[in-house]
Structures are given as C-alpha cells and as structure tokens.
Tab-separated table of C-alpha atoms in Angstrom:
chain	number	residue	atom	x	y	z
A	1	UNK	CA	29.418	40.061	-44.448
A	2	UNK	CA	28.089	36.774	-42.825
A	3	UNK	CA	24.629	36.375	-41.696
A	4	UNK	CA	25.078	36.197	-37.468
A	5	UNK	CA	25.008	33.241	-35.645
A	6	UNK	CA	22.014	32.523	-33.245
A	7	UNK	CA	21.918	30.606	-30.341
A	8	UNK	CA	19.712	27.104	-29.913
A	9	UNK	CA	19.223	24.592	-27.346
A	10	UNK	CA	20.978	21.238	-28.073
A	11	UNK	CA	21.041	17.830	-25.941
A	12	UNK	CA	24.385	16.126	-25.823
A	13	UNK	CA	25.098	12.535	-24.403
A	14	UNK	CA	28.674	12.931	-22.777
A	15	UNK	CA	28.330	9.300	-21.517
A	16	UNK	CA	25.845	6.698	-20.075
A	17	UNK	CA	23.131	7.875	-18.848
A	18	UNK	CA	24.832	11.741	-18.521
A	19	UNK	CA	22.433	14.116	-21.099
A	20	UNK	CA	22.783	17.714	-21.001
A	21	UNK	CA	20.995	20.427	-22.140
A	22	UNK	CA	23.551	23.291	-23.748
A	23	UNK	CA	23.211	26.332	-25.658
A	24	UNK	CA	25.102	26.091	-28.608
A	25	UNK	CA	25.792	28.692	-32.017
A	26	UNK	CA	23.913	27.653	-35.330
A	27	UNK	CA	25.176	29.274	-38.098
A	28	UNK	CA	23.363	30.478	-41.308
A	29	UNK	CA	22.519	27.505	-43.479
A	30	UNK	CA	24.847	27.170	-46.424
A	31	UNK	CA	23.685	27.942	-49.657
A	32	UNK	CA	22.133	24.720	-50.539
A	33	UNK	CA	20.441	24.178	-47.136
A	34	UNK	CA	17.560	24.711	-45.175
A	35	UNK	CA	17.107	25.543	-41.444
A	36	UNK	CA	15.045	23.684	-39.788
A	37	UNK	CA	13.391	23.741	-36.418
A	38	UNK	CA	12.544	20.426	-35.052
A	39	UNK	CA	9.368	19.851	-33.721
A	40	UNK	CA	9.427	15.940	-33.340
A	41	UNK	CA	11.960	13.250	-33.135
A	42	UNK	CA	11.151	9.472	-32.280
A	43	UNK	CA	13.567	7.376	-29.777
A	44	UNK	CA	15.014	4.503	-31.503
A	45	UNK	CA	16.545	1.261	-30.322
A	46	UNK	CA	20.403	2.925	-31.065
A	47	UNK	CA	19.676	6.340	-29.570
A	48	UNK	CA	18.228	4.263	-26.249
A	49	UNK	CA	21.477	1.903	-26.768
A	50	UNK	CA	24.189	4.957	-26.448
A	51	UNK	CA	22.053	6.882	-23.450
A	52	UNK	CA	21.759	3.580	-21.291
A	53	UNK	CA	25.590	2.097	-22.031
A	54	UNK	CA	27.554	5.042	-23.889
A	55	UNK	CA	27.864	2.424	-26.887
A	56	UNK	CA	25.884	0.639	-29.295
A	57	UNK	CA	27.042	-2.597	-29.916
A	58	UNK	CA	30.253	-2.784	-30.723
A	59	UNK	CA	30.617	1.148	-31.574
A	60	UNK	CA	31.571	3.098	-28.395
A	61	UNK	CA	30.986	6.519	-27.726
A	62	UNK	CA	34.065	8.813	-28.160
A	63	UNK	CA	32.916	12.368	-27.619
A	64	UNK	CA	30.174	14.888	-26.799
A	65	UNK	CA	27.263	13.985	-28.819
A	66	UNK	CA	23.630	14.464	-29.789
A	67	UNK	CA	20.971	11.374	-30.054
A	68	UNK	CA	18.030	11.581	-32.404
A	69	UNK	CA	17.347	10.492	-36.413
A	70	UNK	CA	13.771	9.894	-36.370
A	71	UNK	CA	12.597	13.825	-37.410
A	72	UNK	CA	10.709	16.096	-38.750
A	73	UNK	CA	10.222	19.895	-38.673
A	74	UNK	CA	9.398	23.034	-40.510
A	75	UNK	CA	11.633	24.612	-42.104
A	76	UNK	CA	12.191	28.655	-41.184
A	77	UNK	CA	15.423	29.720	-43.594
A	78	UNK	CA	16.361	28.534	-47.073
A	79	UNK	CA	19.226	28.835	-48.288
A	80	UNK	CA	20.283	30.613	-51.593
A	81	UNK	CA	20.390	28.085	-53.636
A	82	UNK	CA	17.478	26.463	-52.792
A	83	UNK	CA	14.415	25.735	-55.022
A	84	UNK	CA	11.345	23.986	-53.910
A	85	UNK	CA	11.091	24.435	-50.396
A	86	UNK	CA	9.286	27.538	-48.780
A	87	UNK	CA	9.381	29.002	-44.998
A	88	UNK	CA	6.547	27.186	-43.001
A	89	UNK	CA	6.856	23.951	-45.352
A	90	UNK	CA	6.845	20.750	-42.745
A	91	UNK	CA	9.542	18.006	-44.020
A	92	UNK	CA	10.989	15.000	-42.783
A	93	UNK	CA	14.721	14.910	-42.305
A	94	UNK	CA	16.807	12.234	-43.529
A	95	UNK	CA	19.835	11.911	-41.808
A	96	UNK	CA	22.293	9.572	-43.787
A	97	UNK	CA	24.441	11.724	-46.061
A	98	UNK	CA	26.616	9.192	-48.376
A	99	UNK	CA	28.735	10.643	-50.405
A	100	UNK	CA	27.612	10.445	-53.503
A	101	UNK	CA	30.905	9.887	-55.446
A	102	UNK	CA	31.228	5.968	-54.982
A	103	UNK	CA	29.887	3.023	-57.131
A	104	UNK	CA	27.561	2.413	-54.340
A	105	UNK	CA	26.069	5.245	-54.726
A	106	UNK	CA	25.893	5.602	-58.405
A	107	UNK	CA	24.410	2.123	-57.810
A	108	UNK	CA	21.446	4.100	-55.860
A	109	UNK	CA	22.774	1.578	-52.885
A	110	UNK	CA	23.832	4.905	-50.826
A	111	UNK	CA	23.116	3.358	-47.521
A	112	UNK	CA	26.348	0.576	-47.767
A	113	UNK	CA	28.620	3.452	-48.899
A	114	UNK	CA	31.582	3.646	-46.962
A	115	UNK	CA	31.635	7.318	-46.215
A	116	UNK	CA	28.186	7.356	-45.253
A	117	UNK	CA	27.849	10.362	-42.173
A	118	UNK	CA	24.472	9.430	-40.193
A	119	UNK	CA	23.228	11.623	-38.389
A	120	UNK	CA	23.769	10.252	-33.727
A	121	UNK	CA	26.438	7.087	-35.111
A	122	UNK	CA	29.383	6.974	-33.131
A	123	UNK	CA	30.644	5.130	-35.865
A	124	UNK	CA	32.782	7.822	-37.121
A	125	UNK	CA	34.991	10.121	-35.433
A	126	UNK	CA	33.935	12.856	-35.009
A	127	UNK	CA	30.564	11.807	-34.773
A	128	UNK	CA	28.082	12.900	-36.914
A	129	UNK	CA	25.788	14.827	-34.525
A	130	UNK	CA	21.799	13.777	-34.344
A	131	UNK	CA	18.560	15.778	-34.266
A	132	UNK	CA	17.347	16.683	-30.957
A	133	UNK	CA	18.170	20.056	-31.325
A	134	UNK	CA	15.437	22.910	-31.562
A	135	UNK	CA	17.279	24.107	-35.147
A	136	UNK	CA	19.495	21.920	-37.811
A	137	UNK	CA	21.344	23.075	-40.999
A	138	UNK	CA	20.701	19.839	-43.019
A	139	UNK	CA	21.206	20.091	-46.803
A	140	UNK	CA	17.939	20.710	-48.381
A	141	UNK	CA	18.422	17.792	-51.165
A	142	UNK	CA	18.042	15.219	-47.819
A	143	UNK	CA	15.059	17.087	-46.421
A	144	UNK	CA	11.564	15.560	-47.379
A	145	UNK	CA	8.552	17.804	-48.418
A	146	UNK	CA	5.665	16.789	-46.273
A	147	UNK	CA	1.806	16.749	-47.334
A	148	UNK	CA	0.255	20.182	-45.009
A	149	UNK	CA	-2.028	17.728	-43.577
A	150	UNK	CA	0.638	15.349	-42.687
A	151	UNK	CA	1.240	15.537	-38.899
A	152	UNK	CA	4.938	15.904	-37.301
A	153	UNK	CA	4.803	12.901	-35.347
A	154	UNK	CA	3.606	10.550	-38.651
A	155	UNK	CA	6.555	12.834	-40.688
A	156	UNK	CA	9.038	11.314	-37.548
A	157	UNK	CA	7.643	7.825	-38.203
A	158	UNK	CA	9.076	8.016	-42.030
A	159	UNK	CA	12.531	6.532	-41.027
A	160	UNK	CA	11.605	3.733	-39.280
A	161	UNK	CA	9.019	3.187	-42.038
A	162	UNK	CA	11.707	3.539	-44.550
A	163	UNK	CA	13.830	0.930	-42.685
A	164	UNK	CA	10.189	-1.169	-43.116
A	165	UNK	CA	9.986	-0.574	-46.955
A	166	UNK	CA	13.765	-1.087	-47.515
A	167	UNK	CA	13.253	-4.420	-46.043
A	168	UNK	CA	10.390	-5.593	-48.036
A	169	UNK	CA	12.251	-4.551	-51.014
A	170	UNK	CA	14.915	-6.945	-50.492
A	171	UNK	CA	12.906	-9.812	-49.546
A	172	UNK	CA	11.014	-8.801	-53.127
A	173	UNK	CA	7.774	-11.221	-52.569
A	174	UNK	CA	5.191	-11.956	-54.794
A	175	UNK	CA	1.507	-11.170	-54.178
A	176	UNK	CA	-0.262	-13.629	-51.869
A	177	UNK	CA	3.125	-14.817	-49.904
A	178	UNK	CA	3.165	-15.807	-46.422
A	179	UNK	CA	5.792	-14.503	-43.958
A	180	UNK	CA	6.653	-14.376	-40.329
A	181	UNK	CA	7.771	-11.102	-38.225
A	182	UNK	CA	10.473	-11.485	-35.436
A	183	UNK	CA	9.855	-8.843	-32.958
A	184	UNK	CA	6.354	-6.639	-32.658
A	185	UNK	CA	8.586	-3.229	-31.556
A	186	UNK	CA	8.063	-0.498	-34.213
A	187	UNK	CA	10.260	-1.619	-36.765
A	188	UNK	CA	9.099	-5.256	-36.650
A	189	UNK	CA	5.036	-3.531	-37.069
A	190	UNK	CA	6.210	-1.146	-39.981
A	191	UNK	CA	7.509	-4.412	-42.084
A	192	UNK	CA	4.820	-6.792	-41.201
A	193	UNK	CA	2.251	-3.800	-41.965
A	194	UNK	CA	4.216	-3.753	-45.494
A	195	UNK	CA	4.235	-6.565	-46.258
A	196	UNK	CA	0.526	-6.826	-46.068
A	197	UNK	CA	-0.017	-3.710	-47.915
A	198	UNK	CA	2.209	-6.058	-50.740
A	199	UNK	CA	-0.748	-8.804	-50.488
A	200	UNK	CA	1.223	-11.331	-47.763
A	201	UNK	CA	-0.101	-12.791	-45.171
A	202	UNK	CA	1.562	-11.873	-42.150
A	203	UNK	CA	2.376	-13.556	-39.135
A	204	UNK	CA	3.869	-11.493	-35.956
A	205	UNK	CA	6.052	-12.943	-32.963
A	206	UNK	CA	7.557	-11.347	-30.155
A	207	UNK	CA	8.459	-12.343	-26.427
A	208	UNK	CA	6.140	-9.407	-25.108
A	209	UNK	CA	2.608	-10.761	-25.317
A	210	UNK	CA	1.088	-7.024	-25.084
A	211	UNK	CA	3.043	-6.477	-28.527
A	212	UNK	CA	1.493	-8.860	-30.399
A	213	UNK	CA	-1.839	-8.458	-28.848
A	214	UNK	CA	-1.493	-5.262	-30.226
A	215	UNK	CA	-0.445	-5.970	-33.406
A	216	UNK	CA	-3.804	-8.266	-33.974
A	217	UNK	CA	-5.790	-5.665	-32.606
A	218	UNK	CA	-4.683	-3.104	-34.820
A	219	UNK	CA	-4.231	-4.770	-38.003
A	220	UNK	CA	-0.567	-4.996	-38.550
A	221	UNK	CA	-0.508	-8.507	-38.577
A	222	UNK	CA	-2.712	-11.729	-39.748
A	223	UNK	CA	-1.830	-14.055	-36.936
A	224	UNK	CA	0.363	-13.967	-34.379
A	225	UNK	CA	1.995	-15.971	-31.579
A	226	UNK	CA	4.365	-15.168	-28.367
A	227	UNK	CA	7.688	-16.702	-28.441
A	228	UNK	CA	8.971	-18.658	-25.049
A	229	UNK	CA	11.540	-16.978	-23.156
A	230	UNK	CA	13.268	-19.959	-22.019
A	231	UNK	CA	16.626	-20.790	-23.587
A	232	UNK	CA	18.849	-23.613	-23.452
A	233	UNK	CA	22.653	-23.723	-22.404
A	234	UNK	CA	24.402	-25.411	-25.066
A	235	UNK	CA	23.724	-25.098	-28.489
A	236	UNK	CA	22.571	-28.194	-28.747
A	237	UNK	CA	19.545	-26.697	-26.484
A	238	UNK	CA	19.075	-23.495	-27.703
A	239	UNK	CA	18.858	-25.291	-31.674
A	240	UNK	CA	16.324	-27.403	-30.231
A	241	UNK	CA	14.623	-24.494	-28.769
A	242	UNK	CA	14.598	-22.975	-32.408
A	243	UNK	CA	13.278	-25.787	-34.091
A	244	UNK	CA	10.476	-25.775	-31.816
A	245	UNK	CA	9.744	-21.759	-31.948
A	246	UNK	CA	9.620	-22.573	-35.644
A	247	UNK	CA	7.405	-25.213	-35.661
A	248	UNK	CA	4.686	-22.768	-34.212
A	249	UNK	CA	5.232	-20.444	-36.588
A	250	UNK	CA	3.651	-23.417	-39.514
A	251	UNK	CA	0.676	-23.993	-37.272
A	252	UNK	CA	-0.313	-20.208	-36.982
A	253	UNK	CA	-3.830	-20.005	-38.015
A	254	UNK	CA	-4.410	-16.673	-40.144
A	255	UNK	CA	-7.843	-14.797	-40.931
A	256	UNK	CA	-9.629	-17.597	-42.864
A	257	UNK	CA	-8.804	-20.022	-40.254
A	258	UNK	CA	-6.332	-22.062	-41.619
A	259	UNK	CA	-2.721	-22.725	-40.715
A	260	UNK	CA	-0.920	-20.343	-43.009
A	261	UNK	CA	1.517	-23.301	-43.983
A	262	UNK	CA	4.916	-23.195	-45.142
A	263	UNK	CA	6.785	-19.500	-44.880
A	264	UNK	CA	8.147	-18.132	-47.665
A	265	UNK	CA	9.876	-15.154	-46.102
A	266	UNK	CA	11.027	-14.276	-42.389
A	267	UNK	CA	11.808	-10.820	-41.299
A	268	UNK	CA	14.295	-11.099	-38.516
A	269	UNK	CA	13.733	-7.663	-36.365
A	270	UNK	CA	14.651	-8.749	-32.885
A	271	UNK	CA	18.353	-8.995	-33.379
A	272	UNK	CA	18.155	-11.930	-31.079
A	273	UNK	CA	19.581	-15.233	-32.409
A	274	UNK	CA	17.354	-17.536	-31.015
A	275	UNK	CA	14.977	-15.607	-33.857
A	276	UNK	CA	17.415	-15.974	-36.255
A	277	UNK	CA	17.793	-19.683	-35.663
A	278	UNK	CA	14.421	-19.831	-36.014
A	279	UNK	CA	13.864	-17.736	-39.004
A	280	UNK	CA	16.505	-20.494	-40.581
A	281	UNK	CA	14.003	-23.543	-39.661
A	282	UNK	CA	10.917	-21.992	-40.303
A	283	UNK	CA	11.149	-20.995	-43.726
A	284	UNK	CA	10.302	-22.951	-46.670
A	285	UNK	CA	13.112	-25.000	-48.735
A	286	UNK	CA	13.751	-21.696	-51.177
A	287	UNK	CA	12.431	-19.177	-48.922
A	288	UNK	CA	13.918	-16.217	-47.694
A	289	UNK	CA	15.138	-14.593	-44.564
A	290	UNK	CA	15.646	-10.897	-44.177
A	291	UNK	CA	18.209	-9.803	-41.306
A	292	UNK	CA	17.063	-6.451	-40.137
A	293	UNK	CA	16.991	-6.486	-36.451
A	294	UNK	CA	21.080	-5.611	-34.652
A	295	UNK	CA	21.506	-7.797	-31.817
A	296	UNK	CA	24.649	-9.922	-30.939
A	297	UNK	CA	27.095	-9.654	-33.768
A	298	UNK	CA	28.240	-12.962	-33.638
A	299	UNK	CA	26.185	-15.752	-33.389
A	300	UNK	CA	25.508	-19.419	-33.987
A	301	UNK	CA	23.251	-20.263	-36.742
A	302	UNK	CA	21.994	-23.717	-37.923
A	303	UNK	CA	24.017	-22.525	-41.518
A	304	UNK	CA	23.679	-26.452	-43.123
A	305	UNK	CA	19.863	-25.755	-42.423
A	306	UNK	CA	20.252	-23.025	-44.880
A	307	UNK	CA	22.563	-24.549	-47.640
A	308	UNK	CA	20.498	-27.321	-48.342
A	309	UNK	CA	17.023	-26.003	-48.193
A	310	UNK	CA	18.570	-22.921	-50.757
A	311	UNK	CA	17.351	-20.718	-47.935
A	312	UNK	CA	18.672	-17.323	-48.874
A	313	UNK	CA	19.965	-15.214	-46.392
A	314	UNK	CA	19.618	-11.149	-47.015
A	315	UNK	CA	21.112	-8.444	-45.202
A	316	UNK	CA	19.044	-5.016	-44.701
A	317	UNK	CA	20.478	-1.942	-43.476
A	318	UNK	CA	18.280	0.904	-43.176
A	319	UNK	CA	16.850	2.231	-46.280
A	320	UNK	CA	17.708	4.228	-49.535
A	321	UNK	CA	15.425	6.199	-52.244
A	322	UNK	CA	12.254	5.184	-49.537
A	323	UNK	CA	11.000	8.605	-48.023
A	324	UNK	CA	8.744	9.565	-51.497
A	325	UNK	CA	7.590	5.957	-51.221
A	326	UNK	CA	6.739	6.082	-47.356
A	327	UNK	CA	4.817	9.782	-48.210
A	328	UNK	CA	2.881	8.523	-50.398
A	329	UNK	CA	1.592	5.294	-48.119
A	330	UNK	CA	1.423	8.075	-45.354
A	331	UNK	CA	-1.477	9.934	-47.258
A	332	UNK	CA	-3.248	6.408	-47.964
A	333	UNK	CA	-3.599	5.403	-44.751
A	334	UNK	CA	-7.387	4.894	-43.716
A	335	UNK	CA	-9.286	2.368	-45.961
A	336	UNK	CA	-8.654	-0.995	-43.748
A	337	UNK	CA	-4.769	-0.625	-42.864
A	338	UNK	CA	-3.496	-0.011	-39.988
A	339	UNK	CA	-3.125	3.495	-38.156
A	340	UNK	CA	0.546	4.307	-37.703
A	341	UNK	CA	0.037	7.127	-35.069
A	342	UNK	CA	-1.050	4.875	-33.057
A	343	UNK	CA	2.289	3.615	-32.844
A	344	UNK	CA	3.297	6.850	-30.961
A	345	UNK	CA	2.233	5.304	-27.694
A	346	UNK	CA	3.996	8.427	-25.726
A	347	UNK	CA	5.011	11.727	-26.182
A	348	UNK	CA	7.016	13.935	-24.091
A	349	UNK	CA	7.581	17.732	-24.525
A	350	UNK	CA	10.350	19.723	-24.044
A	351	UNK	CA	14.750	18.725	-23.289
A	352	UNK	CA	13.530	18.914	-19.507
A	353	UNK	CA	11.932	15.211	-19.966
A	354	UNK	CA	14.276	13.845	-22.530
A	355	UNK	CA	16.186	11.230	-19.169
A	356	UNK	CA	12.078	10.359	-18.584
A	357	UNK	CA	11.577	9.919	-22.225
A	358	UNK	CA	14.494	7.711	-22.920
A	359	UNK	CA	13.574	6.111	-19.373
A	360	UNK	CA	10.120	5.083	-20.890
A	361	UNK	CA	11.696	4.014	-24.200
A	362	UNK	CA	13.626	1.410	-22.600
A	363	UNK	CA	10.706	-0.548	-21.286
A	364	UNK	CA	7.899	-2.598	-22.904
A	365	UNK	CA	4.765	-1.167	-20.988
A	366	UNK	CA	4.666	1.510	-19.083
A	367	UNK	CA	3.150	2.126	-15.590
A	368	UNK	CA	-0.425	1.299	-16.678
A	369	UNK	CA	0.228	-1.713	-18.752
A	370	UNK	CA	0.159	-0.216	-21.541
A	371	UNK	CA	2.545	-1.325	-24.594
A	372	UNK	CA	5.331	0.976	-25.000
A	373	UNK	CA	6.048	1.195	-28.818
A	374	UNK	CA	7.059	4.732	-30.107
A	375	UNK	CA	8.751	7.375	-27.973
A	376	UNK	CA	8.233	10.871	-29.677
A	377	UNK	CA	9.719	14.159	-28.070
A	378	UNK	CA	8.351	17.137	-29.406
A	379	UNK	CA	10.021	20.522	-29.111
C-alpha cells in the first residue's frame, strides 16, 4: 500500500501580478528522492519577470504555476533508494533536470540539452513547477549536501553563484587578467567576485550608483564606474554612446592607482545592449566577451568591431557540474573576500509577504536608500 499523501502550502502565479497561496497534495518521494522542506528561496530577475508581466521575455506564461529556483532546505524523508543523505541534512536544490540521455549531456554540457525541465520556466508546457513551496520531491542525485555550518540563505545563494562560476569558466582567464562587469545586481557581483578569487582585476559598472558603491565597499570589485543613462535615437547615437561608455572603462583606475589598461574579458550581466555594444569596444583586440545577462533578444551590435579585433563572443547559460565547486568557495569565505550574505539585503518570512517581497525585488533601493540586491523568503 502507498505511503498517504500530505497536504503543503504552495504559491502559484496564475498571471501578472495574481499569486495565490493554495493547499496542494505532496506525495511520498519516489524511491530515488528526497523530501524536502524549503526554508529559503532567493527572487531572481525571471521569477520577478513572470510575477510583474506573466512572461519572461519572449516565453509567456501558459498555466498555473509556481516561481522560485534559488533554494535550499532540509531534507525530512528519503527515499528508498537513497544513500548519502540523512533526515535533518541541509542541501541546496538544483533545479535543472536534463535528461541525461543526449550528447550534451554525455558531454557534461547538461544545461544546453534540449529536454532540459527547470524548475519556474514557462518554457515548456506544462511548466516545470518552482520552489516556493513549504515541501518538494526533487530527485536526491540534484540535491546538494550542505556543510552544518552553512546557513540556508548562503545554501540559496549557490545558484546564482553557480551561474557566476559557469561564467568564469567560459571566459577561462589566466591569472593576473583584467576584466570589466556589466551590471552590479547579484549575478553581475557573484562573477566579478570570481573572477577575482581567479587573480583578475576587476572592474564593476552599473547605471545604479548605490550598486557599485557597494560593490567597492565590499570588495567585489577593484574599480568601478557608473554608466550614463542617456541613450541616443539612432544607432548611429546609441554606437557613439558605446564607444564612449567604453572608453571609461580603459581609464578606470584599480587598487594600485593605475588605469587598469586594456580589458581582456567583459562579462555582459545587464542584458542591456548598450552594455553589450560596449563590452564589443572595450575589450582588447583578442579579448573576450561573455554574454550572461537576458535582456532584449535582438539587438544591434557593432559585429565588424568584433571580426577584426578577433574579439570572441561566448554565450553562458546558467551553470553545469558548479554546486561542489560553489560549496567549497562557500566554506572559504573570510580571509579578505568578500561576504556573500551580505548580498541578502532583505528577507521576508512567510507566503503572506511573498506580493511585498517580489514588490521589493523589483526596485534598486528600498525605502531607506538602501541597495536592494538579494530578495530571500524564508518559510
């Protein structure tokens, strides 16, 4: 006879802006799962994307379905099959399950495979259901054993972190490079905090001046500048915008005083292609940029610029084989790099203030003035 269902609370986005709190059946995890009750889940850029237009990008909403990817837990039932994992054991869920039958994925390149199920994507129908729920059957092989001393909110911050690693992966950059950051949201401070840990020196740049104040201040970043909000109307304009936004980027002094010189690497995090026209100028003849941020899918870029300076263009989308990499930076943080939890500028508890959470995430500072970086909900 089957185990019996319970009952857990579950939020589901039925449109823009329209988040409900239901009571839904969990069953028994399957043999090779665990159950696990999530205690904190940060607020990304596509969860905010769905809640405020019912879409992200160019992939709409089609039915009933629940936000949330950045999470961790504890887990309180293993399944039958499952070795390794103990009630009580905190882990950090990763939500992408490929399916692990394609040359992708023999290729260990599991986050391009084409039946790739991600956990609060539209992208599929039917969607693939997210993580702010109080319980999740997820299979154990995709759940993450977490340090005891590791907190839930820093186990959250493993995604975007892995999204961070991923990306400084691809870009691949020898000791003592020099690179710029596009955007200073938590993404954007995860890479450029990477890429120092890799011996770079890193510049940050972002529209928001209180973001890259607070990326100086806090050691994610050598140098930083904030980028003009103006932007021309033709292209013509708006190149001639990015040539100049680029030329800053040269003149950046970084920690021994100097201009940092030519770039050998951009990360592109904004998503915004005046960055991405930058990112084109500003690196070196050889260089590198690295498109991680998911802004307007089509756009105009300066692609001669890029031919004949060999600039390479890279694509990076989200992360495989990361999360025993980011666990292990996780319990070396301390010794002169930067604090990650202090990326979780606000927490809210409970489904009751998920609308104020998501509310908060969409801004850059809250009430205060204070930077608004990481949204964390904690159950």
């Amino acid at each position: 006879m089957a185990p019996p269902k319970s009952k857990v609370k579950v939020s589901v986005l039925y449109g823009a802006r329209d988040l409900r709190t239901e009571i839904h059946d969990i069953d028994h995890p399957k043999a090779n799962e665990l159950q696990v009750a999530v205690k904190a889940t940060g607020l990304c850029g596509s969860d905010l994307h769905y809640y405020t237009h019912g879409r992200n990008g160019d992939i709409i909403l089609q039915e009933p379905m629940s936000l949330g990817h950045e999470s961790a837990g504890i887990v309180i039932v293993v399944g039958s099959e499952v070795s390794g994992f103990r009630v009580g054991d905190k882990v950090a869920l990763e939500v992408g399950l490929p399916c692990g039958r394609c040359q992708r994925c023999d290729e260990g390149r599991y986050n391009i495979c084409k039946g790739m199920k991600f956990g609060s994507s539209a992208r599929r129908f039917p969607h693939s259901q997210g993580t702010l729920q109080e319980r999740i059957n997820h299979p154990a092989a995709w759940c993450h054993l977490l340090p005891a001393n590791t907190s839930l909110d820093l186990g959250a911050l493993l995604e975007p972190l892995s999204v961070a690693i991923h990306a400084n992966r691809r870009a691949n950059l020898p000791s003592h490079s020099t690179a710029i950051v596009f955007g200073a949201g938590t993404v954007g401070l995860l890479t450029a905090a990477m890429a120092k840990i890799s011996g770079s020196t890193v510049i940050i740049a972002d529209i928001d001046a209180g973001r890259v104040d607070f990326a100086l201040s806090n050691g994610f970043a050598d140098g930083g500048f904030v980028v003009d909000r103006k932007r021309g109307k033709t292209v013509e304009q708006r190149l001639e915008y990015a040539k100049k936004t680029a030329s800053l980027a040269g003149n950046i002094e970084g920690l021994s005083g100097e201009s940092i010189g030519e770039i050998d690497a951009v990360f592109e995090c904004s998503g915004a292609e005046a960055c991405l026209q930058a990112a084109i100028y500003a690196t070196r003849p050889g260089g590198k940029v690295v498109m991680i941020g998911m802004g307007t899918p089509v756009q105009t870029l300066p692609i001669s610029e890029a031919a004949l300076r060999e600039v390479d263009l890279i694509g990076s989308f989200r992360y495989a084989n990361t999360y025993t990499e980011g666990i292990k930076i996780l319990g070396e943080l301390g010794s002169g790099r930067p604090d990650f939890l202090k990326l979780v500028t606000h927490k809210f508890h409970g489904f009751d203030g998920l609308e104020e959470a998501f509310e908060m995430a969409s801004r850059t500072a809250d009430c205060d003035g204070r930077p608004v970086l990481k949204v964390v909900v904690e159950v």
